[in-house]
Coordinates of N, CA, C and O in Angstrom, one line a residue:
X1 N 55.1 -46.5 20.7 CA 54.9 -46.0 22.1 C 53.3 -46.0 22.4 O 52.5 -45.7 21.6
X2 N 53.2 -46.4 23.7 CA 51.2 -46.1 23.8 C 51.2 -45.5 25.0 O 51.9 -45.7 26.0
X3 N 50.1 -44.5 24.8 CA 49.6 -43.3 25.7 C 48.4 -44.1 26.0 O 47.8 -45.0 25.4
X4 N 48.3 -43.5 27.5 CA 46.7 -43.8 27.7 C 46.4 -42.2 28.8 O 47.1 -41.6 29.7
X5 N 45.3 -41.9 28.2 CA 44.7 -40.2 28.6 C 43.8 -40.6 28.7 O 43.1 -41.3 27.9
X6 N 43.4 -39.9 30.2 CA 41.9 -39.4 31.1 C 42.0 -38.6 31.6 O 43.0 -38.4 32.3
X7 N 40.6 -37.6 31.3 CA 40.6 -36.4 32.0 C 39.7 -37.0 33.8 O 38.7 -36.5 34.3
X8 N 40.3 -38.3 34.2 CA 39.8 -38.6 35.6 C 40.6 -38.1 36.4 O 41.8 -38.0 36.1
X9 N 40.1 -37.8 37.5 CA 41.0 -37.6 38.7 C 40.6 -38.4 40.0 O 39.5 -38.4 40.6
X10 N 41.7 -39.2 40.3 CA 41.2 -40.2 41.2 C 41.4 -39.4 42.3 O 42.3 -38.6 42.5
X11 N 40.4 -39.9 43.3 CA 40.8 -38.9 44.7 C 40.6 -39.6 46.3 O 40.5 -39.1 47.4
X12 N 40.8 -41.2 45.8 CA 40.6 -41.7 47.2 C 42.2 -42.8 47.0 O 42.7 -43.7 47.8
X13 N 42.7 -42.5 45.7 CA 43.9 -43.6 45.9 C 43.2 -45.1 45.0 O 42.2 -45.6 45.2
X14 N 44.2 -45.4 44.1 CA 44.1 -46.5 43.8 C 43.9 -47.8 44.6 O 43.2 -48.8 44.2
X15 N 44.4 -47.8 45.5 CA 44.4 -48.8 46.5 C 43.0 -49.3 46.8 O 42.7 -50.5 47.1
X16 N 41.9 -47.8 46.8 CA 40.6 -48.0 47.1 C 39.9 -49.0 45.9 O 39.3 -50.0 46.3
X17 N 39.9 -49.0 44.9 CA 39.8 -49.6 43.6 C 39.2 -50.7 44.2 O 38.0 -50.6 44.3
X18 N 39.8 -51.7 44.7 CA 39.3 -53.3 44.8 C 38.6 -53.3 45.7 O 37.7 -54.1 45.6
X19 N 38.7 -52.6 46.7 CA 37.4 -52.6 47.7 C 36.1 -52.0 46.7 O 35.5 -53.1 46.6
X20 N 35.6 -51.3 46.3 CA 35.0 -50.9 45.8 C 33.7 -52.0 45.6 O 33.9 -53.2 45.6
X21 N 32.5 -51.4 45.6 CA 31.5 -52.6 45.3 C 31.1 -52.2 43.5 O 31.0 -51.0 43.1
X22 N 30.8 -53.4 42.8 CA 31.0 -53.2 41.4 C 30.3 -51.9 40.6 O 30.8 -51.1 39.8
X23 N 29.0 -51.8 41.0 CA 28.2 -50.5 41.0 C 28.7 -49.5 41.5 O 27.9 -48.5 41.5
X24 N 29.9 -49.4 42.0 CA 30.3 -48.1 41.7 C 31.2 -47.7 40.9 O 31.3 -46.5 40.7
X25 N 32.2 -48.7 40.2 CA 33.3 -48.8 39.1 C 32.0 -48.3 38.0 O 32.5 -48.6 36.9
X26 N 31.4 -48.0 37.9 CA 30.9 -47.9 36.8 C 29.6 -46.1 37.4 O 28.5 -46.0 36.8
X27 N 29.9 -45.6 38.0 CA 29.3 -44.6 38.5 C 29.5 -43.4 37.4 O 28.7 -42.4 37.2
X28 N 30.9 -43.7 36.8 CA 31.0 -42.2 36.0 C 32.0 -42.5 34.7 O 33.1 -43.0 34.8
X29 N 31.3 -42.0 33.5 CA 32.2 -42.2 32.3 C 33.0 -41.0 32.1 O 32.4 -39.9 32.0
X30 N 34.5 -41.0 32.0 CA 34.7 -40.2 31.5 C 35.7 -40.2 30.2 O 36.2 -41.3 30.0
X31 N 36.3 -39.2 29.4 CA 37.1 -39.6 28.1 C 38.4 -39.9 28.6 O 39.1 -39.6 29.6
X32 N 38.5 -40.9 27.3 CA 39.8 -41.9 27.8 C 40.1 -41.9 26.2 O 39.2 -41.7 25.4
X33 N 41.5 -42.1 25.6 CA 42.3 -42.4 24.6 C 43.1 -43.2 25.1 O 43.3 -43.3 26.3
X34 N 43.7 -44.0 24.0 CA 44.7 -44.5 24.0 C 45.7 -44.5 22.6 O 45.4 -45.2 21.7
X35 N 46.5 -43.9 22.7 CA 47.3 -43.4 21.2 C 48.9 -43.9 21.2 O 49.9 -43.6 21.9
X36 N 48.7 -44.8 20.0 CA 49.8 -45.6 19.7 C 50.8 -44.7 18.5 O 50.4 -44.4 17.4
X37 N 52.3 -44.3 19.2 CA 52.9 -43.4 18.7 C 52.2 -41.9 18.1 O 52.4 -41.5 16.9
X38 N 51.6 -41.3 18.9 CA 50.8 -40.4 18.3 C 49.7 -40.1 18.0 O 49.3 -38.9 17.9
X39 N 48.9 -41.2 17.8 CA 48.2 -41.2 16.8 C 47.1 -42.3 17.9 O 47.3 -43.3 18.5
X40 N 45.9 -41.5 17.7 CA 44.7 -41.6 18.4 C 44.2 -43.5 17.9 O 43.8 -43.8 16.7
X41 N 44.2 -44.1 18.7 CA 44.1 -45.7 18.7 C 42.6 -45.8 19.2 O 42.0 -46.5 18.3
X42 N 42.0 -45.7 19.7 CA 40.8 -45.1 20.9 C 40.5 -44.6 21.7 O 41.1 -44.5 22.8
X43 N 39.4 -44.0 21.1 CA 39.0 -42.8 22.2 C 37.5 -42.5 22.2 O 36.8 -42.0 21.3
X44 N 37.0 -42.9 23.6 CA 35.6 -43.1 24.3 C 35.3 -41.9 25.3 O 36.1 -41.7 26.2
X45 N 34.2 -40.9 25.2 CA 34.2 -40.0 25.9 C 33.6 -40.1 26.9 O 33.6 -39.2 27.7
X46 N 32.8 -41.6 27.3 CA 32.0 -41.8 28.2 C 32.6 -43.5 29.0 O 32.0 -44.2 29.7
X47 N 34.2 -43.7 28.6 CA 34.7 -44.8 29.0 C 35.0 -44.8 30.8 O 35.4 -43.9 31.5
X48 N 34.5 -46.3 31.1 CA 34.4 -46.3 32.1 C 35.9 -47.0 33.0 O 36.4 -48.1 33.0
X49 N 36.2 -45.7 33.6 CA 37.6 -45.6 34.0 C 38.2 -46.5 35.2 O 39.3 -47.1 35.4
X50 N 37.0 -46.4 36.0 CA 37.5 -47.3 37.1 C 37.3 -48.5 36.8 O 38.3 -49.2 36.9
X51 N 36.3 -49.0 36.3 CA 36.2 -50.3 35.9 C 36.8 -51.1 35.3 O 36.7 -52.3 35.4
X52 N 37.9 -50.4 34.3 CA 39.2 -50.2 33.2 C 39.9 -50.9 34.9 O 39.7 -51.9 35.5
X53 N 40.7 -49.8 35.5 CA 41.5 -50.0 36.2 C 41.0 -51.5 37.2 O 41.7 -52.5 37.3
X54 N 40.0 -51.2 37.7 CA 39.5 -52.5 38.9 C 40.5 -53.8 37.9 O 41.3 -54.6 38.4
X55 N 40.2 -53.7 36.7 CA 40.2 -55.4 35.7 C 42.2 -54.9 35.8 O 42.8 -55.6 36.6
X56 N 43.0 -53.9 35.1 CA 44.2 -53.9 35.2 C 44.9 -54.2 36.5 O 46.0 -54.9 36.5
X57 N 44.5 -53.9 37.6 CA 44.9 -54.2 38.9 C 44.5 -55.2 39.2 O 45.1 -55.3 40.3
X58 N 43.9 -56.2 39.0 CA 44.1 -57.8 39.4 C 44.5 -58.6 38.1 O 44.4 -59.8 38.0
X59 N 44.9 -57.9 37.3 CA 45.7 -58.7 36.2 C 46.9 -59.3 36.2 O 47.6 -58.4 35.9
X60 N 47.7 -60.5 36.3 CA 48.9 -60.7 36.5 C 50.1 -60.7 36.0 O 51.0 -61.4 36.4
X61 N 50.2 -59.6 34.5 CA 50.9 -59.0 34.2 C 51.5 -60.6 33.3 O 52.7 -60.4 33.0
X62 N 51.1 -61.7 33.0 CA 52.1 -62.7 32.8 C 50.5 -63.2 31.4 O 51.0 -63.4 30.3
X63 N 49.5 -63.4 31.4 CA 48.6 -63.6 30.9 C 48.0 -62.6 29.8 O 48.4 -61.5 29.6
X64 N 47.2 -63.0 29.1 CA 47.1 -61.7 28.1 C 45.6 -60.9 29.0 O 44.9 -61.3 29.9
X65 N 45.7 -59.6 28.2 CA 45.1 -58.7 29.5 C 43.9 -58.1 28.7 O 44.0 -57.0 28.1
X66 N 42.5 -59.1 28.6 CA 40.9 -58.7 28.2 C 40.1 -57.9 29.4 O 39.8 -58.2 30.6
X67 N 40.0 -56.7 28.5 CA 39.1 -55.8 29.5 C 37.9 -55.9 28.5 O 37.8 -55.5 27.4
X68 N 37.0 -56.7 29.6 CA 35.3 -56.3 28.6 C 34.5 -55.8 29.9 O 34.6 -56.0 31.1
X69 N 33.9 -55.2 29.3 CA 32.5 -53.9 30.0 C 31.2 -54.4 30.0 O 30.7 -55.0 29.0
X70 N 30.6 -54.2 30.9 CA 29.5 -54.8 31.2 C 28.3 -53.5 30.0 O 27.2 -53.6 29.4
X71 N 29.4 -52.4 30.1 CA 28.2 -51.0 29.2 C 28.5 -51.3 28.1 O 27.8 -50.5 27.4
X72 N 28.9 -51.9 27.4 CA 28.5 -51.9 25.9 C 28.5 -53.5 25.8 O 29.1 -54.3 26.5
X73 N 27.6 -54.0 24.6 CA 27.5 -55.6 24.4 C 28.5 -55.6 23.4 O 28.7 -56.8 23.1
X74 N 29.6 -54.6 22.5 CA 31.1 -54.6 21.6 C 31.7 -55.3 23.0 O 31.5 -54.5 23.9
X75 N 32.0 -56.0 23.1 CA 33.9 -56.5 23.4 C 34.8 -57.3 22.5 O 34.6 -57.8 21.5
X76 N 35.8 -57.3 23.2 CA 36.5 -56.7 24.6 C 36.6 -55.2 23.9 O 36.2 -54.9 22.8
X77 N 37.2 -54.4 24.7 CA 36.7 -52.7 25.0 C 38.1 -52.8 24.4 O 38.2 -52.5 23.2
X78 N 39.4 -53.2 25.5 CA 40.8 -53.1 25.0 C 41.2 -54.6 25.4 O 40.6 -55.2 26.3
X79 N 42.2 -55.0 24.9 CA 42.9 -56.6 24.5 C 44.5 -56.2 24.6 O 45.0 -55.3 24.0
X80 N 45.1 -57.0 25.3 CA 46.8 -56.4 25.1 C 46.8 -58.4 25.1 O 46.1 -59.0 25.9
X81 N 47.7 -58.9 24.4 CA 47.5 -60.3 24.1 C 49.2 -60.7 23.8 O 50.0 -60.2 22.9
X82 N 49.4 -61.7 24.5 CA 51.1 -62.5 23.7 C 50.7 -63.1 22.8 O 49.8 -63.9 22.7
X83 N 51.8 -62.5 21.4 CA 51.7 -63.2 20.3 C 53.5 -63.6 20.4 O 54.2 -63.4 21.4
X84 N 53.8 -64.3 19.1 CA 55.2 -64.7 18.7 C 56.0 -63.3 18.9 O 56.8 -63.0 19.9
X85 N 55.7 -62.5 18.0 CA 56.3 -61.6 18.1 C 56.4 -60.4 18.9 O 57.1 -59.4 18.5
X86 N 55.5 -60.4 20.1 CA 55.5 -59.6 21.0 C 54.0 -59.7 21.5 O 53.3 -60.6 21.5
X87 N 53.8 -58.3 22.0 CA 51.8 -58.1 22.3 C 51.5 -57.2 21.6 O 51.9 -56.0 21.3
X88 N 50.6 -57.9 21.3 CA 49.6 -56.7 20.6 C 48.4 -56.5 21.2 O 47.7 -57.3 21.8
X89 N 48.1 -54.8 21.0 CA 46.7 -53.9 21.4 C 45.9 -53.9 20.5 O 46.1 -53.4 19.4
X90 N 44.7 -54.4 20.9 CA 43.5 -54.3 20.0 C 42.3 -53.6 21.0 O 42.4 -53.4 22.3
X91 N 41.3 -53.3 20.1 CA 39.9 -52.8 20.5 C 38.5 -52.9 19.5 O 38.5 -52.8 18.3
X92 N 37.6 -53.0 20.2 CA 36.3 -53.8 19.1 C 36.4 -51.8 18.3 O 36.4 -51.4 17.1
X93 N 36.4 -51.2 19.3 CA 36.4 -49.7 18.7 C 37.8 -49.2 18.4 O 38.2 -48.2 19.0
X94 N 38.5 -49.7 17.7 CA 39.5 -49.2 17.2 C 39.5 -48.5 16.2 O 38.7 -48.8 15.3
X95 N 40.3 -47.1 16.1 CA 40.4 -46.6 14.6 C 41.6 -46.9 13.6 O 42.0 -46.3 12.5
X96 N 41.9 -47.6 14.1 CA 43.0 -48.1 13.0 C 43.9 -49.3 13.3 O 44.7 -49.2 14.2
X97 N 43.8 -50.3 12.7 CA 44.5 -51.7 13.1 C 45.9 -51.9 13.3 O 46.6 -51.8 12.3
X98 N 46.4 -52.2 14.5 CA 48.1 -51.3 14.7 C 48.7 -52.6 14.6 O 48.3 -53.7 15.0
X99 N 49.7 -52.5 13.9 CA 50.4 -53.8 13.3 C 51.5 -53.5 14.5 O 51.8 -54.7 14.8
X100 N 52.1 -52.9 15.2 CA 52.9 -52.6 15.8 C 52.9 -53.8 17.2 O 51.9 -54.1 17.8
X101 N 54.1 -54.3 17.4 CA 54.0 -55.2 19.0 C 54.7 -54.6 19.9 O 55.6 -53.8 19.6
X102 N 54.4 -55.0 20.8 CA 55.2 -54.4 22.0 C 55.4 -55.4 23.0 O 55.0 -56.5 23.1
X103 N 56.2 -54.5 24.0 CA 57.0 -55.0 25.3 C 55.8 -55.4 27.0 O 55.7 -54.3 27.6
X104 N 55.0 -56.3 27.7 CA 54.5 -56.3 28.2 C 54.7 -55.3 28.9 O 53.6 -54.7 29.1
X105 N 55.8 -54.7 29.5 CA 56.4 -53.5 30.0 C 55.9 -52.1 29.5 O 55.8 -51.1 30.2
X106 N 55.7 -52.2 28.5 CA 55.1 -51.1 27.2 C 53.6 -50.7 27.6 O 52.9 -49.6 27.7
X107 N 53.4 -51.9 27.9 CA 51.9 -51.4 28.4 C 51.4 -51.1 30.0 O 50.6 -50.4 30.4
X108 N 52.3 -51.9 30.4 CA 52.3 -51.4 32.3 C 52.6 -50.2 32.1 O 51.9 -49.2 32.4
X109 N 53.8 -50.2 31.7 CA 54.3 -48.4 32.1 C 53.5 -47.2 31.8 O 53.5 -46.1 32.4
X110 N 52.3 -47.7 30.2 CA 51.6 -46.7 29.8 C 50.5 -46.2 30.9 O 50.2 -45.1 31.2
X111 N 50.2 -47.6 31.4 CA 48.8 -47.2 32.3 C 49.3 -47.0 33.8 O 48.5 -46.6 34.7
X112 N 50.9 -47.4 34.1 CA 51.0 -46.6 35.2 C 51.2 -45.2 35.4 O 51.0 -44.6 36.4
X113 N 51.7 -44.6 34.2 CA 51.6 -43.0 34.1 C 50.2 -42.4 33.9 O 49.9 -41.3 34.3
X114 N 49.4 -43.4 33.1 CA 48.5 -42.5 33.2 C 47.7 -42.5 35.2 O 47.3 -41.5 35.8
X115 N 47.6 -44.1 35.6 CA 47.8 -43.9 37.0 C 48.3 -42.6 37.9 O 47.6 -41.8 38.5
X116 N 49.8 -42.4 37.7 CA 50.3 -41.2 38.2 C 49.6 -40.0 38.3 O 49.2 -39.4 39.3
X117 N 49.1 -39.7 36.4 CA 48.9 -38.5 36.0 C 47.3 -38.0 36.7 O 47.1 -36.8 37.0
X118 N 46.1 -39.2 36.9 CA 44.8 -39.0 37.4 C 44.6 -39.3 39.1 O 43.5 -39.3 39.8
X119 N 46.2 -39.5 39.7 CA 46.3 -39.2 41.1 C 46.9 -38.1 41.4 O 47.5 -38.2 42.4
X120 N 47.0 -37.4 41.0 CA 47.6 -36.3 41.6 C 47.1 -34.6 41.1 O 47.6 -33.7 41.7

């Protein structure tokens, strides 16, 4: 299972995201995890959340899904990739190399709850 936690609170609506001009996706870091069954996969206290989101919202959900950051010269930040046996989640800052694959679904649904959870 994969979690993704931010203590962000979005407050103009997702929708606003792509309008956005790029300098401001990048206005404010705040901590972000991502924890695969439990267990803390990465976690950035100064990750940059909208900018995360801007790249998942024009992603086409059919391609593999590279988020790299213009704030650190480490990428990609996070990687969800088709292999044979499913997708797999990687990160240049990972704490532990997750052999586990998953459902492209697996990962939508993670970051649409966390979505949910930082709109409201």
């Amino acid at each position: 299972m994969i979690e993704f936690l931010c203590d962000y609170h979005l407050e103009n609506g997702v929708d606003k995201i792509s309008q956005l001009e790029y300098s401001k996706l990048l206005d404010e870091g705040n901590n972000f995890c991502v924890k695969i069954n439990g267990k803390v996969f990465f976690e950035q206290p100064l990750f940059p959340v909208m900018e995360f989101l801007y790249f998942y919202l024009k992603w086409d959900k059919k391609h593999d899904f590279i988020y790299n950051t213009i704030e650190s010269e480490e990428n990609p930040m996070i990687s969800f990739k088709r292999g044979i046996s499913g997708w797999r989640i990687d990160s240049v800052w990972k704490q532990f190399d997750c052999k586990e694959r998953f459902r492209v679904e697996d990962f939508i649904m993670a970051v649409e709850k966390m979505i949910d959870n930082i709109s409201n």
